[in-house]
Coordinates of C-alpha atoms and ligand atoms in Angstrom, one line a residue:
X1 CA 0.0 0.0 0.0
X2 CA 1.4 3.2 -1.0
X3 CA 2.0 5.9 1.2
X4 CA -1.0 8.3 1.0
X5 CA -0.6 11.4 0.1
X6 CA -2.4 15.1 -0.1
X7 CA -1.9 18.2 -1.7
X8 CA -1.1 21.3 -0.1
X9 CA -2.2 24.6 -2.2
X10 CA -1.6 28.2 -0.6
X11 CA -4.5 29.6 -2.6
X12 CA -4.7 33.3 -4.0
X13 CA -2.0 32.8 -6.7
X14 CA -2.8 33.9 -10.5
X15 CA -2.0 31.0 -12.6
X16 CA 0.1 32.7 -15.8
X17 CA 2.3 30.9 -18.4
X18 CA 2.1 27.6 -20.6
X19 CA 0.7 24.0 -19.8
X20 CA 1.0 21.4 -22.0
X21 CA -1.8 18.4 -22.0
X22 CA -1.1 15.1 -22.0
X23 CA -2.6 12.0 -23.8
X24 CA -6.5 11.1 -23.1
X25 CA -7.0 8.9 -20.3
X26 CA -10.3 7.9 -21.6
X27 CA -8.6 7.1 -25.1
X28 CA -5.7 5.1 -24.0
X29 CA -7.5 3.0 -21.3
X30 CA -9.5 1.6 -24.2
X31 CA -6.5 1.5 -26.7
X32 CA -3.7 -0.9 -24.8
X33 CA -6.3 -3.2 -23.9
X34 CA -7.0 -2.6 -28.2
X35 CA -3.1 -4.1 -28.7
X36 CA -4.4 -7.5 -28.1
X37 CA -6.0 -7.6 -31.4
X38 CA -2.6 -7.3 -33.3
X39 CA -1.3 -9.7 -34.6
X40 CA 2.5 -7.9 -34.6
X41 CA 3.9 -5.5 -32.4
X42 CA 2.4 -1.9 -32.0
X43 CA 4.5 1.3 -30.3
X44 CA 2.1 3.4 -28.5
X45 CA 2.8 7.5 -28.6
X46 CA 1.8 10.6 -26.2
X47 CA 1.2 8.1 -23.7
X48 CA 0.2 9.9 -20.0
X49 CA 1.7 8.8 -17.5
X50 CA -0.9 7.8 -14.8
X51 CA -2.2 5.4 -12.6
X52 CA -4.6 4.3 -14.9
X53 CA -2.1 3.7 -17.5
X54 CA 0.2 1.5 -15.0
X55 CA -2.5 -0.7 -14.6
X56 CA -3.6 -1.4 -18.0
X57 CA 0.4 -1.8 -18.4
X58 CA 0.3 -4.6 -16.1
X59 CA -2.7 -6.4 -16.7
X60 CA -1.0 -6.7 -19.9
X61 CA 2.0 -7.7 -19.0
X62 CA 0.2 -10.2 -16.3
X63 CA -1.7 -11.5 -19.6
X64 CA 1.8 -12.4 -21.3
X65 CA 2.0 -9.0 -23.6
X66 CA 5.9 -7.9 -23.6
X67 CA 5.6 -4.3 -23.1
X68 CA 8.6 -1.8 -23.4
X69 CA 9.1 1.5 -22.4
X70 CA 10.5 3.0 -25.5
X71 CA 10.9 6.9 -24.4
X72 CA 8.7 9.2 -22.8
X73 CA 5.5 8.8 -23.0
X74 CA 6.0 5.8 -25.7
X75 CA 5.8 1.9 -25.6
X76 CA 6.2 -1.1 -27.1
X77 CA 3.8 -3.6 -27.1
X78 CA 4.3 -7.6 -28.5
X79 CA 1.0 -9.6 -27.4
X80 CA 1.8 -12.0 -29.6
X81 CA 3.0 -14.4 -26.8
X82 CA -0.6 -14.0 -24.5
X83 CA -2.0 -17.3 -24.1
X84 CA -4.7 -16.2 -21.0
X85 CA -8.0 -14.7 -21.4
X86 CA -8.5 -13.9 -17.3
X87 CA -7.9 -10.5 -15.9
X88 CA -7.5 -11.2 -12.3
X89 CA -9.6 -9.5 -9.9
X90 CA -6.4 -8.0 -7.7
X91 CA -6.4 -5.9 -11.2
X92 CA -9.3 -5.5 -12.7
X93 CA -10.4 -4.2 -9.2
X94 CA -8.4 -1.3 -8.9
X95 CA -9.7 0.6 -12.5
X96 CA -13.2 0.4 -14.3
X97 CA -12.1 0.6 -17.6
X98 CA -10.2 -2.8 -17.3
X99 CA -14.0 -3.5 -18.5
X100 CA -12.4 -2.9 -22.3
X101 CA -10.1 -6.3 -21.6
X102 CA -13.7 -8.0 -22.3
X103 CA -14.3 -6.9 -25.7
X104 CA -10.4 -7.0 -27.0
X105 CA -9.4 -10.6 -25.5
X106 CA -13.1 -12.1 -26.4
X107 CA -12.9 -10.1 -30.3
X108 CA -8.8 -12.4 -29.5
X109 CA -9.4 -15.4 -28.2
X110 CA -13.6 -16.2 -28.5
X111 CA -12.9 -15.9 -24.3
X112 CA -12.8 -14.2 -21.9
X113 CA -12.9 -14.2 -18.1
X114 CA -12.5 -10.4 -16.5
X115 CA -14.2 -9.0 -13.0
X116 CA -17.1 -7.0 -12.7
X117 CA -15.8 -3.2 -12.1
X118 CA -16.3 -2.8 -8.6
X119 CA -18.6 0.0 -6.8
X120 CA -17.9 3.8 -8.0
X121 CA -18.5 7.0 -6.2
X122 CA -20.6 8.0 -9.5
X123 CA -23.4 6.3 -8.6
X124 CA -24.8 3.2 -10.4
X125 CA -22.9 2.1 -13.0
X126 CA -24.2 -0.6 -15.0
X127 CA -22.6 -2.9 -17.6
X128 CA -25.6 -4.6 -19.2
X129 CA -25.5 -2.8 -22.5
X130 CA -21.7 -4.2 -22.8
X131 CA -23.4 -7.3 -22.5
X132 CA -25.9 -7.2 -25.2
X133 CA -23.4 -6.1 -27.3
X134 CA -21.6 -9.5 -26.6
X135 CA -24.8 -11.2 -27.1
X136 CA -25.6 -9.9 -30.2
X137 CA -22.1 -10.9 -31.5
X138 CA -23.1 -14.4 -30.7
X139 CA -21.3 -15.0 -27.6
X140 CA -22.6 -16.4 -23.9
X141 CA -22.2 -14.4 -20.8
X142 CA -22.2 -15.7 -17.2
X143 CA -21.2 -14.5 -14.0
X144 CA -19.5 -16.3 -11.6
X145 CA -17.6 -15.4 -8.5
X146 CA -17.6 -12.1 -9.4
X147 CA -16.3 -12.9 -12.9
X148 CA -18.0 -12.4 -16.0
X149 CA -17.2 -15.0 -18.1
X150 CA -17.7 -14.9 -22.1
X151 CA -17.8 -17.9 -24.2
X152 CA -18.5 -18.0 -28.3
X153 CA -19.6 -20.8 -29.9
X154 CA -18.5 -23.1 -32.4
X155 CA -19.0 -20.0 -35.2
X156 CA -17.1 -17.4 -33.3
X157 CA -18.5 -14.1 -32.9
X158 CA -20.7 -13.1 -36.0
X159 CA -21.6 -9.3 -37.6
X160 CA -24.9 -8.4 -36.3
X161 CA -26.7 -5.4 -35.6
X162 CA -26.4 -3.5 -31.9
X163 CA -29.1 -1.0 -30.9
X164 CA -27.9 0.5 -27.7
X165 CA -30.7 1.4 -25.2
X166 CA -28.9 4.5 -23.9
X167 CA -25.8 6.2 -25.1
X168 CA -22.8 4.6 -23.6
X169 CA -18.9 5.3 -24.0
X170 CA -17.4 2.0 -22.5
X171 CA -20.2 -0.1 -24.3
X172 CA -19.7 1.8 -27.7
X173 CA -15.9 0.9 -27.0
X174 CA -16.1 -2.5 -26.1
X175 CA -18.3 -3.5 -29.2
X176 CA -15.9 -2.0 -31.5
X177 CA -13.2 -4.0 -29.6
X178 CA -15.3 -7.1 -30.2
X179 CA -16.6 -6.9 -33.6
X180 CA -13.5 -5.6 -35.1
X181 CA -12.5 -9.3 -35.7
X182 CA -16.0 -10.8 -36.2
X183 CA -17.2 -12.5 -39.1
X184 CA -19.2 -9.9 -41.6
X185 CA -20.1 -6.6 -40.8
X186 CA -21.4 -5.0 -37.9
X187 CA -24.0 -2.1 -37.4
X188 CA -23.6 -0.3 -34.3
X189 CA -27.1 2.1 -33.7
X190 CA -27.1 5.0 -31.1
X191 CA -23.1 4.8 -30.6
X192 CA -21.5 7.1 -28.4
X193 CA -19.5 9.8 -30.9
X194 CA -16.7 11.4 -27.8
X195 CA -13.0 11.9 -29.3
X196 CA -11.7 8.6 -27.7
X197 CA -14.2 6.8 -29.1
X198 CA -12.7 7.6 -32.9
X199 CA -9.1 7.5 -31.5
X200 CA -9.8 4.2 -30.3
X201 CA -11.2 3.7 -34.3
X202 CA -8.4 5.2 -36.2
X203 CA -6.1 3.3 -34.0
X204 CA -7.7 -0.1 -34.9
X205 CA -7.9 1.4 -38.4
X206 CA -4.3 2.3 -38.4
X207 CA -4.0 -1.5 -38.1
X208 CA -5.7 -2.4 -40.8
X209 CA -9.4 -2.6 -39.2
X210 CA -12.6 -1.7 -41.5
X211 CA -14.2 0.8 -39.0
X212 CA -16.7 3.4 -40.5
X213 CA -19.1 6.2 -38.9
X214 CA -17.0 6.3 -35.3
X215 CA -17.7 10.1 -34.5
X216 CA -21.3 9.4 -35.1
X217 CA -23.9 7.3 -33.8
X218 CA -24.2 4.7 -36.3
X219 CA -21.1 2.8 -36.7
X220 CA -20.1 0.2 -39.5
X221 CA -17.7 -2.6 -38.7
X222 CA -16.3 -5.1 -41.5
X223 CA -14.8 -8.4 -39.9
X224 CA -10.6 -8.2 -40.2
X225 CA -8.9 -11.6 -39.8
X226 CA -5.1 -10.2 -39.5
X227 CA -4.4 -6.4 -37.9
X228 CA -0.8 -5.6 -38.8
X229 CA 1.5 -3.8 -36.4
X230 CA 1.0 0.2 -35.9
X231 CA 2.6 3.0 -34.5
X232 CA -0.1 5.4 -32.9
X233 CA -0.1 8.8 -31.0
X234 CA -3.0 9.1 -28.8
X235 CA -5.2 12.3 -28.9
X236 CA -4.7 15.3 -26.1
X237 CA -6.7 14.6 -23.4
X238 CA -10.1 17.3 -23.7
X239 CA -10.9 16.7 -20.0
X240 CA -7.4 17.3 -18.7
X241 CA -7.1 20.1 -21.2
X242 CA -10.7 21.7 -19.9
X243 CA -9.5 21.3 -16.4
X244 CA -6.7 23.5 -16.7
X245 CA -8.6 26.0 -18.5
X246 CA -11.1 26.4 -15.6
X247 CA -8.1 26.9 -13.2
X248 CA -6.5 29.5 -15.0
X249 CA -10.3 31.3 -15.4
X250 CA -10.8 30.7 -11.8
X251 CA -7.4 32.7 -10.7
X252 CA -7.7 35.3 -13.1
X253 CA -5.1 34.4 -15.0
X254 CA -3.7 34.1 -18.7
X255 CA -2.8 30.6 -19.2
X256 CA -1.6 29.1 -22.8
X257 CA -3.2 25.7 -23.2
X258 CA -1.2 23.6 -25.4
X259 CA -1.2 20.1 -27.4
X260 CA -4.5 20.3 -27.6
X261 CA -7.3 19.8 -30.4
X262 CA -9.3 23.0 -30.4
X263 CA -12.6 20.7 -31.6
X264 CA -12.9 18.5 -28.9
X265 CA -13.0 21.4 -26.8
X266 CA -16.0 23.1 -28.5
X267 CA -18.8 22.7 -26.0
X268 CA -16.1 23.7 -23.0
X269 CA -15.4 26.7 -24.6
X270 CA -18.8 27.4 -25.4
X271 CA -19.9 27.4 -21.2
X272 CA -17.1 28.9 -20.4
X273 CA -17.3 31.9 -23.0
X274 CA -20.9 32.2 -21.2
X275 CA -19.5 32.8 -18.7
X276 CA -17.3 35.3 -19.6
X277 CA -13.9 33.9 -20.0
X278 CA -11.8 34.9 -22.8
X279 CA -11.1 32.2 -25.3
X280 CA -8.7 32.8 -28.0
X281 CA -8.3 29.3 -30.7
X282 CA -5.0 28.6 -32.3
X283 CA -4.1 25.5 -34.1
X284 CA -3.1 23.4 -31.5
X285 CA -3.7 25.7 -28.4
X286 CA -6.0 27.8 -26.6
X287 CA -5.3 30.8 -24.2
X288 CA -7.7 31.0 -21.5
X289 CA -7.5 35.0 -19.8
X290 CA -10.5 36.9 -17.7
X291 CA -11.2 40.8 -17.9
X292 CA -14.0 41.3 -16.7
X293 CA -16.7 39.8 -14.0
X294 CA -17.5 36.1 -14.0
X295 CA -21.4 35.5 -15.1
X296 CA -24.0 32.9 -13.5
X297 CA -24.6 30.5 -15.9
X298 CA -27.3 27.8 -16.4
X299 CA -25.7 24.2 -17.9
X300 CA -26.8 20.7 -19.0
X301 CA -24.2 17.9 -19.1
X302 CA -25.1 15.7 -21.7
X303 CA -22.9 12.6 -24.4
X304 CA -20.7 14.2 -26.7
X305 CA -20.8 16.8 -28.3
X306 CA -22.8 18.5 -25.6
X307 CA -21.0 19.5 -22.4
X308 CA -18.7 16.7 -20.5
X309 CA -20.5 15.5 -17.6
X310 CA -16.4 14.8 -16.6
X311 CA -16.2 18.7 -16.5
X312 CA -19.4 19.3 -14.4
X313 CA -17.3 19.5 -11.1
X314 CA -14.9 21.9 -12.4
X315 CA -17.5 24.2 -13.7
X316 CA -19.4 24.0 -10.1
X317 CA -16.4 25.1 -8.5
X318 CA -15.7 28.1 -11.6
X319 CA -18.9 29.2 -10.9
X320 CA -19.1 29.3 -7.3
X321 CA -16.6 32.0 -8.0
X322 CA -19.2 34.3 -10.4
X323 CA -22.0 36.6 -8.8
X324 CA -25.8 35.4 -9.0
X325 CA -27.4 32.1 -8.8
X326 CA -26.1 29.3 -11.4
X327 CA -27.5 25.6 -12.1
X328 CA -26.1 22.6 -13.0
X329 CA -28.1 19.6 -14.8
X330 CA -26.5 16.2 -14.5
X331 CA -27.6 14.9 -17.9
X332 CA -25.5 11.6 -18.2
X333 CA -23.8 10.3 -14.4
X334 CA -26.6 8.7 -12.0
X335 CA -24.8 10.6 -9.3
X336 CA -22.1 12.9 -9.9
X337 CA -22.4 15.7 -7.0
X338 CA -20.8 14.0 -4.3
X339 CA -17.9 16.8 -4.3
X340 CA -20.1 19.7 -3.1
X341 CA -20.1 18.2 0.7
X342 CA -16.1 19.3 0.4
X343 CA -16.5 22.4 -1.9
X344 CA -19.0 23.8 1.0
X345 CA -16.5 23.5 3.6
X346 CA -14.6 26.3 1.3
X347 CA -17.9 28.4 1.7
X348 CA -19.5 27.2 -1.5
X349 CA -23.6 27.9 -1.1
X350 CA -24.6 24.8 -3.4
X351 CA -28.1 23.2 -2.8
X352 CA -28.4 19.7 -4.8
X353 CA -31.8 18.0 -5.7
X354 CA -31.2 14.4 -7.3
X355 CA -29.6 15.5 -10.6
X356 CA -29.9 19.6 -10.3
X357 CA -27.4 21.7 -8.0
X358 CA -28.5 25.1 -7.8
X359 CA -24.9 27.5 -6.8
X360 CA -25.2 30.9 -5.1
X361 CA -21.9 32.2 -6.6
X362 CA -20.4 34.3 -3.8
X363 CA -17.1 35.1 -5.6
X364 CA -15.2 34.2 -2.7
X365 CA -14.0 30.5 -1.4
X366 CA -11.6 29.7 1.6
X367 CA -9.3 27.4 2.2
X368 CA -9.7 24.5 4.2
X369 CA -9.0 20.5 4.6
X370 CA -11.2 18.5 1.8
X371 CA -10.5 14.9 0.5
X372 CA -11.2 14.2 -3.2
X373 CA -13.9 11.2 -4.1
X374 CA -13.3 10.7 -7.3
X375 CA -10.9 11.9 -10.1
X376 CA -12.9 14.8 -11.7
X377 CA -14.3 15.9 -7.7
X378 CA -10.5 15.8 -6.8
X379 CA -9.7 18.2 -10.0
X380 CA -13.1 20.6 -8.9
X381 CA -11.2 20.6 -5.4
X382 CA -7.6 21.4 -6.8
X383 CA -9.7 24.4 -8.7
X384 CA -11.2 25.5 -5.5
X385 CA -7.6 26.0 -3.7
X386 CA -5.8 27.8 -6.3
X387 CA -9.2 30.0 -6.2
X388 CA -9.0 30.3 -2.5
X389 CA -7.8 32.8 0.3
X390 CA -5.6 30.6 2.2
X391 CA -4.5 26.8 2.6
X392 CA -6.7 23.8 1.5
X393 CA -5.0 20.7 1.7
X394 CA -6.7 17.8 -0.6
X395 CA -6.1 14.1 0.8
X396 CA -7.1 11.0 -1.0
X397 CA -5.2 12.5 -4.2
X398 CA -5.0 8.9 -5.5
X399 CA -8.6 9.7 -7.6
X400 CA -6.7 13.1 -8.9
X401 CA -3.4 10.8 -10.3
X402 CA -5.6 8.2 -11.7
X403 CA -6.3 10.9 -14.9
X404 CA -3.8 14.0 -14.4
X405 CA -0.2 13.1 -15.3
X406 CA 1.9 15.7 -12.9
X407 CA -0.8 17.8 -11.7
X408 CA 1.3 19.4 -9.2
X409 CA 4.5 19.9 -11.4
X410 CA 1.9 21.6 -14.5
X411 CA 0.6 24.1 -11.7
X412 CA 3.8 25.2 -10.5
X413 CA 5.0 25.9 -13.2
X414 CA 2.1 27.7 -13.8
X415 CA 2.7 29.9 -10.8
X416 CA 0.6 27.9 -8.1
X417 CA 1.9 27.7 -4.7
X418 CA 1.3 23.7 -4.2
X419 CA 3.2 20.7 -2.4
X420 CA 2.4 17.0 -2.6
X421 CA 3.0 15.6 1.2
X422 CA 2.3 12.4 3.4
X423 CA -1.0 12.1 5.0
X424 CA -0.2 11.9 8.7
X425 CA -2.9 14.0 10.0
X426 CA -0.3 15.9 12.5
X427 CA 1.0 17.2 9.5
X428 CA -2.0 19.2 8.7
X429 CA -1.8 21.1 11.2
X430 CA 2.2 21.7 10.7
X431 CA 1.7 22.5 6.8
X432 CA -1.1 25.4 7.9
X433 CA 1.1 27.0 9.7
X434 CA 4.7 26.2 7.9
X435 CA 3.0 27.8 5.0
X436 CA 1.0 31.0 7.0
X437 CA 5.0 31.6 7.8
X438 CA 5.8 31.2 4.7
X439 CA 3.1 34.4 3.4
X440 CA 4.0 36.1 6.2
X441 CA 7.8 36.6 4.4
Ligands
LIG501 C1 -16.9 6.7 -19.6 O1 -17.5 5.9 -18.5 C2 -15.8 7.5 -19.0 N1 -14.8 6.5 -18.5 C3 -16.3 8.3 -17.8 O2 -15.2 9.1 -17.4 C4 -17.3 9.3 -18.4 O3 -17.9 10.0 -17.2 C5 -18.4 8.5 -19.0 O4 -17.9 7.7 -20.1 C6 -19.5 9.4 -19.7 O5 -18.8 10.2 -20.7 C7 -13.9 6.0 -19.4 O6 -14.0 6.3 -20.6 C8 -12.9 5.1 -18.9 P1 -21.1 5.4 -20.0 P2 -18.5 4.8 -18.9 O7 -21.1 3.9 -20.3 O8 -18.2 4.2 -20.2 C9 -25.3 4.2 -18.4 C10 -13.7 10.1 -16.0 O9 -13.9 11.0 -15.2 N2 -25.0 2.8 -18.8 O10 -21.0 6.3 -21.1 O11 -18.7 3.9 -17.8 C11 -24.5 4.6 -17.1 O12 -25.2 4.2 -16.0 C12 -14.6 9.0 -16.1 O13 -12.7 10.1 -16.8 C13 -25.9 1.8 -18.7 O14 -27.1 2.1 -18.3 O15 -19.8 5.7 -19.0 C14 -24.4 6.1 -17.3 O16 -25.6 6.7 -16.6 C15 -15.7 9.0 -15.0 N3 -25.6 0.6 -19.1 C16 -24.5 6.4 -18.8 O17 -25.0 5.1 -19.4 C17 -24.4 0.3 -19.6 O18 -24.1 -0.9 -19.9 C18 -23.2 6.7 -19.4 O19 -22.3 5.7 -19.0 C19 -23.4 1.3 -19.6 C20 -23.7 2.6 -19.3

């Protein structure tokens, strides 16, 4: 067990300068597992480095995939030597998306054994659309000991048609993963269309794959025996990306966004011009600056390409910061406001009723000790402290490196004052006042 660890952020400090973005977490979770389908070696590029990643990496190598570090960010990957089809529950356990080793090792081997994804602070989560996406493919599902395990019959999995009952990344994901080596073609009705969903597309394609229409929701699949070898970059993370733009609006500052791909970010920038942050667009960038007042703003999360339900906490905590009375829908998460408890210890006024949280912006937050439930809550939080008069230390920062490769070192640079330290609660009290020193210089 590591040693846990928290964040320590002397709010108040204008975030100014350049922050590059990383690889998507949401693409690359999907596209190592995607590496099982070659039938020669692929090298994987602009890959971040986070916890999510290590884990994919070792279920991989746990399956028998050679994988090499090749360089920053970049690896190597020979899974032409995996003979198992079981993700172990010690793995699977510790990361949701190890979900997308069910569609690439049964679209592999016709088999596969992986665990169900365990609880998640976002609410119910289910996987039965996953599910009739393996059904309709022709393949038998059971669940046993907390294992789903899928069988195909004598014909292998078989083109078919797949009408999803609700809009669903991972289940849009894993029936590419399965079908992309299925006999005949495949029809995939009411797909998800977010970025990672056509990275993970052209990657496959990039190996030779038959994959039409990912981007929109109807997506056409033609049966490859033999995927060659690749080399593939993924796409700049647009969550990661957004995140950092809502700092820099939330500390007044001028911040150069870079690596990025200004059209996945259309619907970010859209709320956020709303609510009166300056946006300018250049090829690959975006600087994000604020000269004026911030507005109250109404928003819907909703699938791609509406606004990211995996931005919805970083907005709350933007717009606790602007005058007037905002509201946020939850289109898409069952549950996704778990992180206003914590964002009201920092004086937020947010009342939440089942999927609406209605935010009396008081322009003002203050620090204070807050613990992060989740990845995109831990980000909201981060936000919060750079935002706030004095110290807010952030504990369980685990969630926050499971999708934001060097979080800390990126806001430094940027000009925030922030430390990563051990947990021991006697420290707390030691950091408060090491740091109220510290400003008193
Ligand atoms: C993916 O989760 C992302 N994770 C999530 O990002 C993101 O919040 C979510 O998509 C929505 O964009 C990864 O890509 C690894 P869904 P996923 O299937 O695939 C219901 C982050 O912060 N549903 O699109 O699990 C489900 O209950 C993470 O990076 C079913 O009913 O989301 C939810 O209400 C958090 N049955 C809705 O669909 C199913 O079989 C959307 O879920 C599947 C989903």
């Amino acid at each position: 067990m590591k040693t846990p660890k928290k964040f320590v952020i002397k709010g108040g400090r204008t975030l100014r300068g350049e922050v590059e973005i990383s690889g998507a977490k949401n693409a690359v979770v999907a596209i190592l597992p995607a590496t099982l389908l070659s039938d020669e070696p692929c090298v994987i590029e602009n890959v971040p480095e986070i916890s999510d990643v290590e884990i994919s990496l070792r279920i991989l190598r746990e399956l028998g995939a050679e994988v090499t570090y090749m360089g920053p960010h970049t690896y190597r990957i020979d899974t032409r030597g995996v003979l198992s089809y079981t993700v172990p529950y010690e793995s699977a356990r510790r990361m949701r998306a190890s979900y997308y080793f069910m569609g690439a090792l049964l679209g592999r081997f016709g088999h596969c054994r992986v665990s169900l994804p365990g609880g998640c602070p976002l609410g119910d989560r289910p996987i039965d659309q996953h599910m009739k996406a393996f059904k309709r493919l022709g393949a038998f599902t059971r669940l046993e000991q907390g294992m789903v395990d899928i069988t195909t019959g004598e014909h292998g999995l078989q083109g078919t048609q797949i009408f999803f009952d609700c809009v669903t990344v991972g289940a849009t994901m894993n029936a590419i993963l399965a079908a992309v080596k299925a006999e005949g073609l495949t029809i995939i009705e009411n797909a998800a269309k977010e970025p990672h969903i056509v990275d993970l597309a052209s990657f496959l394609n990039s190996m030779g794959a038959d994959i039409m229409g990912a981007g929109t929701d109807t997506i056409k699949i033609r049966g490859t025996k033999y995927l060659r070898g690749t080399s593939y970059a993924v796409i700049p993370d647009q969550i990661e990306a957004g995140t950092y733009m809502v700092a820099a609006a939330a500390t007044g500052g001028n911040v150069l966004v870079k690596n990025v791909i200004p059209k996945h970010l259309e619907s970010i920038i859209s709320v956020m011009e709303k609510i009166g942050v300056k946006i300018e667009q250049f090829d690959d960038a975006v600087r994000v600056s604020v000269d004026g007042p911030l507005v109250k703003t109404s928003i819907k999360t909703r699938p791609h390409p509406g606004f990211p339900t995996d931005m919805q906490p970083q907005i709350s905590a933007l717009l606790c910061l602007a005058e007037g009375t905002s509201m946020i829908k939850e289109g898409v998460s069952e549950q996704r406001f778990q992180y206003v408890d914590e964002l009201r210890r920092m004086g937020a006024d947010i009342q939440v009723d089942g999927k609406v949280a209605v935010i009396e912006g008081t322009g003002h937050l203050t620090g204070a000790p807050v613990k992060a439930c989740d990845l995109r809550a831990g980000a909201a939080l981060m936000i919060a402290g750079l935002a706030a008069s004095g110290i807010t230390t952030i504990e369980d920062i685990y969630h926050i490196e499971r999708g934001y490769a060097d979080m800390e070192g990126k806001l430094r640079a940027l000009g925030a004052c922030i430390e990563k330290k051990t947990v021991p609660q006697d420290a707390v009290q030691h950091d408060h006042a090491q740091i109220a020193r510290q400003d008193a210089v």
